[in-house]
Coordinates of C-alpha atoms in Angstrom, one line a residue:
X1 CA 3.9 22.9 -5.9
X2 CA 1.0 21.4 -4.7
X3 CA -1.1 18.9 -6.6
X4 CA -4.5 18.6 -6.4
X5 CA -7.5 20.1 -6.6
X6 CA -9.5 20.9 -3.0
X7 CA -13.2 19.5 -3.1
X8 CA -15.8 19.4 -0.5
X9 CA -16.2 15.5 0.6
X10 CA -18.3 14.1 -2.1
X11 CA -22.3 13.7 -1.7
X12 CA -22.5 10.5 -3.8
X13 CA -21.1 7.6 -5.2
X14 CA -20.0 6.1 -8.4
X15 CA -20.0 3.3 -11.2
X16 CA -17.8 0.5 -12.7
X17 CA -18.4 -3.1 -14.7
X18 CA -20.0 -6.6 -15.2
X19 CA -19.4 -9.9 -16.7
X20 CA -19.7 -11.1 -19.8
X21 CA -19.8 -14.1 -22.1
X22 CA -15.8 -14.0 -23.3
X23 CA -16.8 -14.3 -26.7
X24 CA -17.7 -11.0 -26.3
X25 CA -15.4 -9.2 -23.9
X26 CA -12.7 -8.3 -27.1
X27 CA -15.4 -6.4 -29.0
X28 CA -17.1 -4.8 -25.4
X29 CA -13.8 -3.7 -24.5
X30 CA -13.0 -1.6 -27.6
X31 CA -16.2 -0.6 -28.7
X32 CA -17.4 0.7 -24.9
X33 CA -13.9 1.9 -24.3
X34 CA -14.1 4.3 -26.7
X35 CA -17.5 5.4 -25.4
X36 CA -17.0 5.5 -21.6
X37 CA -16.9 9.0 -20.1
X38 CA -13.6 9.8 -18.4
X39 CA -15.6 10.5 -15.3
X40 CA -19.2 9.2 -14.2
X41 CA -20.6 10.8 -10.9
X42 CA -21.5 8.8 -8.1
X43 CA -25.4 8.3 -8.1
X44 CA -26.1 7.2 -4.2
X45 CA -28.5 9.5 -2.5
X46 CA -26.8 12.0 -0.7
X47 CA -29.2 12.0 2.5
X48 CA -27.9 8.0 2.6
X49 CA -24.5 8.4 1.6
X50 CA -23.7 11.2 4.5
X51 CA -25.3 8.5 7.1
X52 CA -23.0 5.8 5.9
X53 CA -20.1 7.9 6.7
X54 CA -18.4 8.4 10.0
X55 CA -17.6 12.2 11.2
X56 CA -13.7 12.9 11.0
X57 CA -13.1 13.2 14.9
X58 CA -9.5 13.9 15.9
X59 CA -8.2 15.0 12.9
X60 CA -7.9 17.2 10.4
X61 CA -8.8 16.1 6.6
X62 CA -9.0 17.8 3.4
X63 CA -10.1 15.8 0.1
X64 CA -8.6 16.9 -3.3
X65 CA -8.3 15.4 -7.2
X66 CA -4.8 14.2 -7.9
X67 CA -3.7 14.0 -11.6
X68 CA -2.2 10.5 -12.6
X69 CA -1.2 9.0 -15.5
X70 CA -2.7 5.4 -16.9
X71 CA 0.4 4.5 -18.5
X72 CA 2.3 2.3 -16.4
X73 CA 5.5 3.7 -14.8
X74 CA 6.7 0.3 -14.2
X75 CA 7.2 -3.7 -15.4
X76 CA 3.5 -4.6 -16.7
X77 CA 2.3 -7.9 -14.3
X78 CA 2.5 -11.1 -16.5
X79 CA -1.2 -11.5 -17.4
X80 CA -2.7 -8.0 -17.7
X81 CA -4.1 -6.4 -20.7
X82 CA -6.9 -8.5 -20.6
X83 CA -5.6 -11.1 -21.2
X84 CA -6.0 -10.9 -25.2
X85 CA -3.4 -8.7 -26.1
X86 CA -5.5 -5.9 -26.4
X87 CA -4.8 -3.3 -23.8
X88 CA -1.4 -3.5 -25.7
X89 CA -2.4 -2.9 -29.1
X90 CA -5.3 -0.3 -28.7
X91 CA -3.4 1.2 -25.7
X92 CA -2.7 4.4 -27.8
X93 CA -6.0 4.7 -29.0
X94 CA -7.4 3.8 -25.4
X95 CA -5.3 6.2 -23.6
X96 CA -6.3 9.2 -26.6
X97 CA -10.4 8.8 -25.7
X98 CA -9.3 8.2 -22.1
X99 CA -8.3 12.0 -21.5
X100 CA -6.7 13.4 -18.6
X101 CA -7.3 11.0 -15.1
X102 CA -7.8 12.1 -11.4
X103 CA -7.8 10.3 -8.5
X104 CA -10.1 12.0 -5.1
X105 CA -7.8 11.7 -2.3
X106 CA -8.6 12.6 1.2
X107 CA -5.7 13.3 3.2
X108 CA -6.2 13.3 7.0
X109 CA -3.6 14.3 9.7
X110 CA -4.0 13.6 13.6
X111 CA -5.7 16.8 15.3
X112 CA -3.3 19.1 16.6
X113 CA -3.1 18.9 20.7
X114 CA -5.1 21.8 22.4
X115 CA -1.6 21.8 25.0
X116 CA 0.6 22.3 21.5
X117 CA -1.1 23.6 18.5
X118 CA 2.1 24.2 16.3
X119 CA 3.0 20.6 16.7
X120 CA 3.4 19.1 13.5
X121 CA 2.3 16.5 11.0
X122 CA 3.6 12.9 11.5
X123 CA 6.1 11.8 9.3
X124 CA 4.1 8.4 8.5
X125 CA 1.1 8.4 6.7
X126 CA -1.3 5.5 5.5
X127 CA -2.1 4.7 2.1
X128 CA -5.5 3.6 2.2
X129 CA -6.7 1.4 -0.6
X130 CA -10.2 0.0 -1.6
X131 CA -11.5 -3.1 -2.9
X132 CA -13.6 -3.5 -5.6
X133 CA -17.4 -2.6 -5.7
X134 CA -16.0 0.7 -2.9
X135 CA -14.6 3.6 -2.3
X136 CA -12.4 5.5 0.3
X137 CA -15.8 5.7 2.7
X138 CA -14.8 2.1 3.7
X139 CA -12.5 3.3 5.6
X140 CA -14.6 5.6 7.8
X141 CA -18.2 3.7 8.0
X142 CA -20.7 5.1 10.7
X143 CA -21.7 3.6 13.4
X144 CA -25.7 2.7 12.9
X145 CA -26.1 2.6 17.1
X146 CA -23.7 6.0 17.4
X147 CA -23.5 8.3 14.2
X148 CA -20.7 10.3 16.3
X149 CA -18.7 7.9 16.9
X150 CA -15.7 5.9 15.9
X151 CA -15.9 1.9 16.8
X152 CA -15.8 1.4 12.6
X153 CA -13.4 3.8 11.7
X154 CA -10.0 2.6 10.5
X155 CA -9.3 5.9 9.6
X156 CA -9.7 7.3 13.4
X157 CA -7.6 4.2 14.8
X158 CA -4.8 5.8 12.4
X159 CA -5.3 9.2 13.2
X160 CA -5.3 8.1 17.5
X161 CA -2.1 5.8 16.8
X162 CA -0.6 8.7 15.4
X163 CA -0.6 8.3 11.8
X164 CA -1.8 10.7 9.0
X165 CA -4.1 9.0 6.4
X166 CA -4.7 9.0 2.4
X167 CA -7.9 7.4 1.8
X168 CA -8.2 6.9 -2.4
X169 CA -11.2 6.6 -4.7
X170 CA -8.9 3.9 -7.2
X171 CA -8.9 4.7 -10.5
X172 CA -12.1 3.9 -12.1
X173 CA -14.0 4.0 -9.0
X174 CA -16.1 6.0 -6.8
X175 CA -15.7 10.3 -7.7
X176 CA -12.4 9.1 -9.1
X177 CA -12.0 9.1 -13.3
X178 CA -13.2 6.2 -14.9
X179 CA -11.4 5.5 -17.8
X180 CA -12.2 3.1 -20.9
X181 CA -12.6 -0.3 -18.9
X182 CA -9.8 -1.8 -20.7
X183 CA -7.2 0.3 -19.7
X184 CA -8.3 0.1 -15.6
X185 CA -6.4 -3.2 -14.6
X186 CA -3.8 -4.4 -11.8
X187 CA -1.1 -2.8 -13.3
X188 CA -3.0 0.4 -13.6
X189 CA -4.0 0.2 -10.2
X190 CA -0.7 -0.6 -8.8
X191 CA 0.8 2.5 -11.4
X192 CA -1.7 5.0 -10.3
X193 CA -0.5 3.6 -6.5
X194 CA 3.2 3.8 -6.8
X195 CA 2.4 7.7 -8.4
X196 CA 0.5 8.5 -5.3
X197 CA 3.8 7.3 -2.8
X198 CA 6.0 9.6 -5.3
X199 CA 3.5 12.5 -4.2
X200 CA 3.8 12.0 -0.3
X201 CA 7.0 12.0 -0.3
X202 CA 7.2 14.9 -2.6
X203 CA 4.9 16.7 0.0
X204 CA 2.6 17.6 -3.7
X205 CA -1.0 16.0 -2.6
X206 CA -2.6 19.2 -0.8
X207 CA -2.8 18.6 2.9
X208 CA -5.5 20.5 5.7
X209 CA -2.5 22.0 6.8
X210 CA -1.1 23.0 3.3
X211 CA 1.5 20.5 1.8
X212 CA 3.1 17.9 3.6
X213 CA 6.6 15.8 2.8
X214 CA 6.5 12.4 4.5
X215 CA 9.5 10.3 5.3
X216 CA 7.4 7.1 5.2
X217 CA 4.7 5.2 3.4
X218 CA 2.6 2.6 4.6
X219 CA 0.0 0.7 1.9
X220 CA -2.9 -1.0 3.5
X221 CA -4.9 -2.7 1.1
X222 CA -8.2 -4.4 1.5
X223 CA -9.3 -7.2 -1.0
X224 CA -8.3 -5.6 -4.3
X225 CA -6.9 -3.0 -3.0
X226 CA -4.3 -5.6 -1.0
X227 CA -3.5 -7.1 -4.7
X228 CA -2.7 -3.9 -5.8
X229 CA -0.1 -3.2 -2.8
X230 CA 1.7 -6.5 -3.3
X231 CA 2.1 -5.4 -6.9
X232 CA 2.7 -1.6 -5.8
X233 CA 5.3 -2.7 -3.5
X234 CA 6.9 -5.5 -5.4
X235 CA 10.5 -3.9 -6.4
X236 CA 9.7 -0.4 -5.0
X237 CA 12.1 0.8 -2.1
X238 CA 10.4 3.6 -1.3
X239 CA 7.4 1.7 0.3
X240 CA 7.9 1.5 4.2
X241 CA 5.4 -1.3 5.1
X242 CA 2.2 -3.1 3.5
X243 CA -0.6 -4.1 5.5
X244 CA -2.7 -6.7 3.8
X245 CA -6.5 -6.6 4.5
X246 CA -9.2 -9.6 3.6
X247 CA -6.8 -11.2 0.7
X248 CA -4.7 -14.0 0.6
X249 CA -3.2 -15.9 -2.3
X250 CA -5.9 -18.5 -2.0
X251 CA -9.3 -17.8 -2.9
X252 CA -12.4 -20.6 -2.5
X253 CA -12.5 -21.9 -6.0
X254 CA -14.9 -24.0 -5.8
X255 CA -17.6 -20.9 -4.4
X256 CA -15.7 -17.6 -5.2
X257 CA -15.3 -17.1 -8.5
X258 CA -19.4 -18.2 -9.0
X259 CA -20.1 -16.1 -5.8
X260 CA -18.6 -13.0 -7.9
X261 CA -19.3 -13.8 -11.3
X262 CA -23.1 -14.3 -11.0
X263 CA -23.3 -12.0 -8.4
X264 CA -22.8 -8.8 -10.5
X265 CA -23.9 -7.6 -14.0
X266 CA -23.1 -4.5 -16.2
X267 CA -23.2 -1.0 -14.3
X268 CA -25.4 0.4 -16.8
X269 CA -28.5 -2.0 -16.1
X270 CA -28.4 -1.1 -12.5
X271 CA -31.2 1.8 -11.4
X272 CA -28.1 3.2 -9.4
X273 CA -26.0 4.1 -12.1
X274 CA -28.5 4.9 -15.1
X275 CA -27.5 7.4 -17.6
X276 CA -23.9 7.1 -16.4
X277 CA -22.5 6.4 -19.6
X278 CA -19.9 3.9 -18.3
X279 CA -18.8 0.9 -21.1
X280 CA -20.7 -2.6 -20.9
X281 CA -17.3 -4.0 -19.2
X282 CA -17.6 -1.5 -15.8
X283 CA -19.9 -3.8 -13.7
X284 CA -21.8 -3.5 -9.7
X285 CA -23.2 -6.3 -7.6
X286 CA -26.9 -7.2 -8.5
X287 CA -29.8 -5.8 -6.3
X288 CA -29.4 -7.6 -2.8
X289 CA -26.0 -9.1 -3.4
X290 CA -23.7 -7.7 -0.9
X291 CA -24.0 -9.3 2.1
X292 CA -24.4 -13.0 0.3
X293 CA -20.5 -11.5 -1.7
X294 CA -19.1 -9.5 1.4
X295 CA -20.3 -10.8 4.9
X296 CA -21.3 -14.3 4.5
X297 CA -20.8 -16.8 5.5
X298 CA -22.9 -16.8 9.1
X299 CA -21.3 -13.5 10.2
X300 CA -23.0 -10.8 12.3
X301 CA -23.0 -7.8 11.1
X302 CA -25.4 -4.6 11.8
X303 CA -28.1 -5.0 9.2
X304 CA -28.2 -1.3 9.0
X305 CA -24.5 -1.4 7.4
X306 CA -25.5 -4.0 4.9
X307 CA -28.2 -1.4 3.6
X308 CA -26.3 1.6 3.2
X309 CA -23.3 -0.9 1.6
X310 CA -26.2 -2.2 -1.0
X311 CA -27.5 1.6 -1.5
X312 CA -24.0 3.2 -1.6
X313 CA -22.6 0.5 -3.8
X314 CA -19.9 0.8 -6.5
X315 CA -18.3 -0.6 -9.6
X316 CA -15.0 -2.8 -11.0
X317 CA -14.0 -3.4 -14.4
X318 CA -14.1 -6.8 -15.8
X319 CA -10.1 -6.2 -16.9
X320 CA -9.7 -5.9 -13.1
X321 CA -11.1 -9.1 -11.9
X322 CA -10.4 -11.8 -14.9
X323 CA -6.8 -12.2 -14.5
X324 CA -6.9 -12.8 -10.7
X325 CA -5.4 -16.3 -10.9
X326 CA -2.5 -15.1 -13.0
X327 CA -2.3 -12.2 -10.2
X328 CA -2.2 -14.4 -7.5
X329 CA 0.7 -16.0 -9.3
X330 CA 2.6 -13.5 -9.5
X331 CA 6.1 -13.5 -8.1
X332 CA 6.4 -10.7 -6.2
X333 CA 9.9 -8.6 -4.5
X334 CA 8.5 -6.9 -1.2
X335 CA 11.7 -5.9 0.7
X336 CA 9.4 -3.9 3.7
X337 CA 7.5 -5.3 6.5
X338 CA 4.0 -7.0 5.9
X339 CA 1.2 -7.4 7.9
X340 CA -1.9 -9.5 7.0
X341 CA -4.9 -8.8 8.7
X342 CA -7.8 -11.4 7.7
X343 CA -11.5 -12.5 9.6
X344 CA -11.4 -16.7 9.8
X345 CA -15.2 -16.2 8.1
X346 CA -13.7 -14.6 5.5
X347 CA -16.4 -16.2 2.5
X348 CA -13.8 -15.3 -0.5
X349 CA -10.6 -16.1 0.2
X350 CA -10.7 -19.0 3.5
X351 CA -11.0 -22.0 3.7
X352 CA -14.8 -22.5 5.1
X353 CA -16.0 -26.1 3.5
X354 CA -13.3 -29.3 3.0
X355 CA -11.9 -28.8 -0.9
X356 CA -12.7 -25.5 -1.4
X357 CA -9.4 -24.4 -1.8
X358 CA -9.6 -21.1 0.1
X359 CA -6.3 -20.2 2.2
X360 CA -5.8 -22.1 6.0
X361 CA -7.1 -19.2 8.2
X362 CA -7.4 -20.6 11.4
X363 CA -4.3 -19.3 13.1
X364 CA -1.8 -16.7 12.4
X365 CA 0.6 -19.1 11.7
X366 CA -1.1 -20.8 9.0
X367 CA -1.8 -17.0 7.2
X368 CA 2.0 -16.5 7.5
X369 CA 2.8 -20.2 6.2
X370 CA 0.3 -19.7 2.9
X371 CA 1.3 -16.3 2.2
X372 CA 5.2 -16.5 2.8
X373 CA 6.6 -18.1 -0.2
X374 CA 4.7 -15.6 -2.2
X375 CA 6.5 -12.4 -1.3
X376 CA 9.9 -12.6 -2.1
X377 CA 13.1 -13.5 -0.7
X378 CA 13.6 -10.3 0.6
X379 CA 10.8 -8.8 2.7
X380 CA 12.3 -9.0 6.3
X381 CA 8.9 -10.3 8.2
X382 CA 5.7 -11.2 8.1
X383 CA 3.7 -11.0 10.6
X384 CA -0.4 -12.4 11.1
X385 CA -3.5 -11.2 13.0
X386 CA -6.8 -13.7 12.6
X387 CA -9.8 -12.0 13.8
X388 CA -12.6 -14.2 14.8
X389 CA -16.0 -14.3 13.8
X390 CA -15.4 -11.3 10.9
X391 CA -16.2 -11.8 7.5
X392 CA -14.4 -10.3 4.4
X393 CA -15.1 -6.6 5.1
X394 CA -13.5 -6.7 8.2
X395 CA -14.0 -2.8 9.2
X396 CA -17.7 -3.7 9.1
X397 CA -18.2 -5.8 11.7
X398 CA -18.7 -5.5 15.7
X399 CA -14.7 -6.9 15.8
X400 CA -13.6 -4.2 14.1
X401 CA -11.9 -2.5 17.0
X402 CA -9.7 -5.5 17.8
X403 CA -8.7 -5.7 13.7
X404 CA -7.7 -1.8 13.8
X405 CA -5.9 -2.4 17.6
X406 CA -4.0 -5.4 15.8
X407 CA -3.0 -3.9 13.1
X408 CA -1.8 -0.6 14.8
X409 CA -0.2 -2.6 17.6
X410 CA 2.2 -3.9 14.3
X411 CA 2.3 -0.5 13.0
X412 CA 3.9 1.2 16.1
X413 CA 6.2 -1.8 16.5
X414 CA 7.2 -1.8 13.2
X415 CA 6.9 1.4 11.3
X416 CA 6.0 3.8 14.5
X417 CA 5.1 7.6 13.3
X418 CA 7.4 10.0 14.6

């Protein structure tokens, strides 16, 4: 049986959390929990939205809602539930108001050749996963110079390298459910995750071609979406590779965690998402934010892209971002290939200033050096791309071509569709 329902690609985008004085996070947490919708609609204008987005060329996609369940299927990460205790206690309360939880999911599979229609789909597909403040459109971002074209589109590089592609709203974000804040956290994320590889290998997430069992899954992560596939990975056989995207296991400490604290506020205050009823603890980036928290420092990027990103803006949870030291901390059992892909100008998690305790980005060497002891004993390679001159959203800059070639030139080495 298929799961999922088919929806047309979504017209606008959604809502998340902000940060808050932690006197106050217990009682925010439970009181706008139980008040949160278990969906908010995304509220970007449509006309702006549909130019941010790339058309799907050479391939074939269909996007559907996939149910998932909250409740962990696997080991909780040392640190979650808020670090308080209280995902724990109120979780059956929590997961009562919470109701049932979708994911949107757009699958994509490599256009059939005109010379041999009946071929069929690849038996490797992509597990694309967000960071925080996006959605799946990251993924796909037009071209401001060439609105039918390609030169920012990971999910096209895929799609040409042969790969099919599952581009995710996360829980809690874009057209996806968004649960009570306190229940949306890393090991939610990484649960919802590990549900979704169950589902492509069961050949149950509706395909454009009807369903579709794949042999393999890759997750590539970007920023948040990276944590979540070490922790998605960590211990689970069934994932075939993980490419890391903008993260390492350093972060600036001396700029980040200001950069991203004072940098957003509560959901609800923003014009974007008024009258979406999400909880005081679902917060966006304040008005103007986004290239100063994504793209600095000294990057070039079209300025064209940094508007749509600040019109088209999303959400994260406070639960989601306050337990990122204990995160990074982690220890972690990856037994497939990884991959890290990061831009040396990355302004949250490299070294740019002496002492700021970002990660040693300069080479591929260093990446592979700061990252390895952090994966486990058994993962059998890692493997480093640097691209220079690229910022932290690294599928929004002019280099974006040589980030998706790198990272596809590992692919086909390592985990080649077939």
């Amino acid at each position: 049986m298929v799961i999922g329902r088919h929806l047309e690609e979504p017209s606008m985008r959604s809502p998340s959390p902000r940060r808050l004085p932690v006197v106050a996070l217990a009682a925010l947490a439970v009181v706008g929990g139980l008040l949160s919708p278990a969906g908010a609609g995304p509220r970007a204008d449509p006309e702006v939205l549909a130019s941010s987005v790339a058309p799907d060329n050479d391939r074939d996609c269909t996007t559907s809602r996939v149910p998932v369940e909250l409740d962990p299927a696997t080991p909780a990460t040392p640190g979650n539930d808020l670090g308080l205790g209280l995902g724990g206690l109120l979780r059956p309360v929590l997961d009562a108001v919470a109701g049932p939880q979708e994911v949107v999911a757009k699958l994509c599979l490599p256009a059939a050749p005109v010379d041999d229609p009946d071929l069929g789909p690849p038996d490797t597909v992509q597990l694309l996963i967000h960071g925080i403040t996006y959605d799946h459109r990251y993924w796909n971002i037009a071209d401001p110079e060439d609105p039918t074209g390609n030169r920012y589109s990971w999910e096209h590089a895929a799609a040409t390298a042969g790969y099919a592609t599952l581009a995710i709203d996360r829980i809690g974000n874009g057209d996806s459910t968004h649960p009570p804040s306190a229940l949306v956290d890393i090991s939610t994320n990484a649960s919802v995750v590990r549900q979704l590889v169950d589902g492509l290998k069961a050949g149950t997430i509706e395909g454009p071609r009807g369903p579709v069992a794949f042999e393999r899954v890759v997750l590539v992560g970007h920023s948040y979406g990276s944590m979540t596939s070490w922790i998605a990975a960590s211990g689970n056989p069934d994932v075939d590779g993980v490419v890391i995207t903008g993260a390492t296991h350093n972060v600036r400490e001396v700029h980040a965690p200001v950069s991203i604290e004072t940098g957003h506020y509560p959901a609800v205050l923003d014009p974007q998402f008024a009258g979406s009823g999400l909880d005081p603890l679902y917060i966006t980036s304040q008005p103007g934010m986004r290239y100063d928290l994504f793209y600095a420092p000294g990057t070039d990027v079209h300025p064209v892209i940094v508007e749509r990103d600040e019109a088209t803006k999303g959400t994260v949870t406070q639960p989601e971002l306050m337990n990122y030291p204990v995160i990074f901390r982690t220890p972690l059992d990856i037994t497939a290939p990884v991959f890290y892909l990061i831009g040396d100008l990355d302004g949250i998690f490299c070294s740019q200033d002496p002492l700021d305790l970002g990660a040693d980005c300069s080479s591929p060497a260093t990446v592979i050096a700061n990252e390895a002891p952090w994966l486990g004993d058994d993962v059998p390679s890692i493997d480093a791309h640097v691209t220079a001159t690229a910022g932290h959203d690294l599928n929004a800059f002019g280099t974006a071509q040589e980030s998706f070639d790198a990272a596809h030139d590992w692919l086909t080495a390592t985990v080649a569709p077939r």
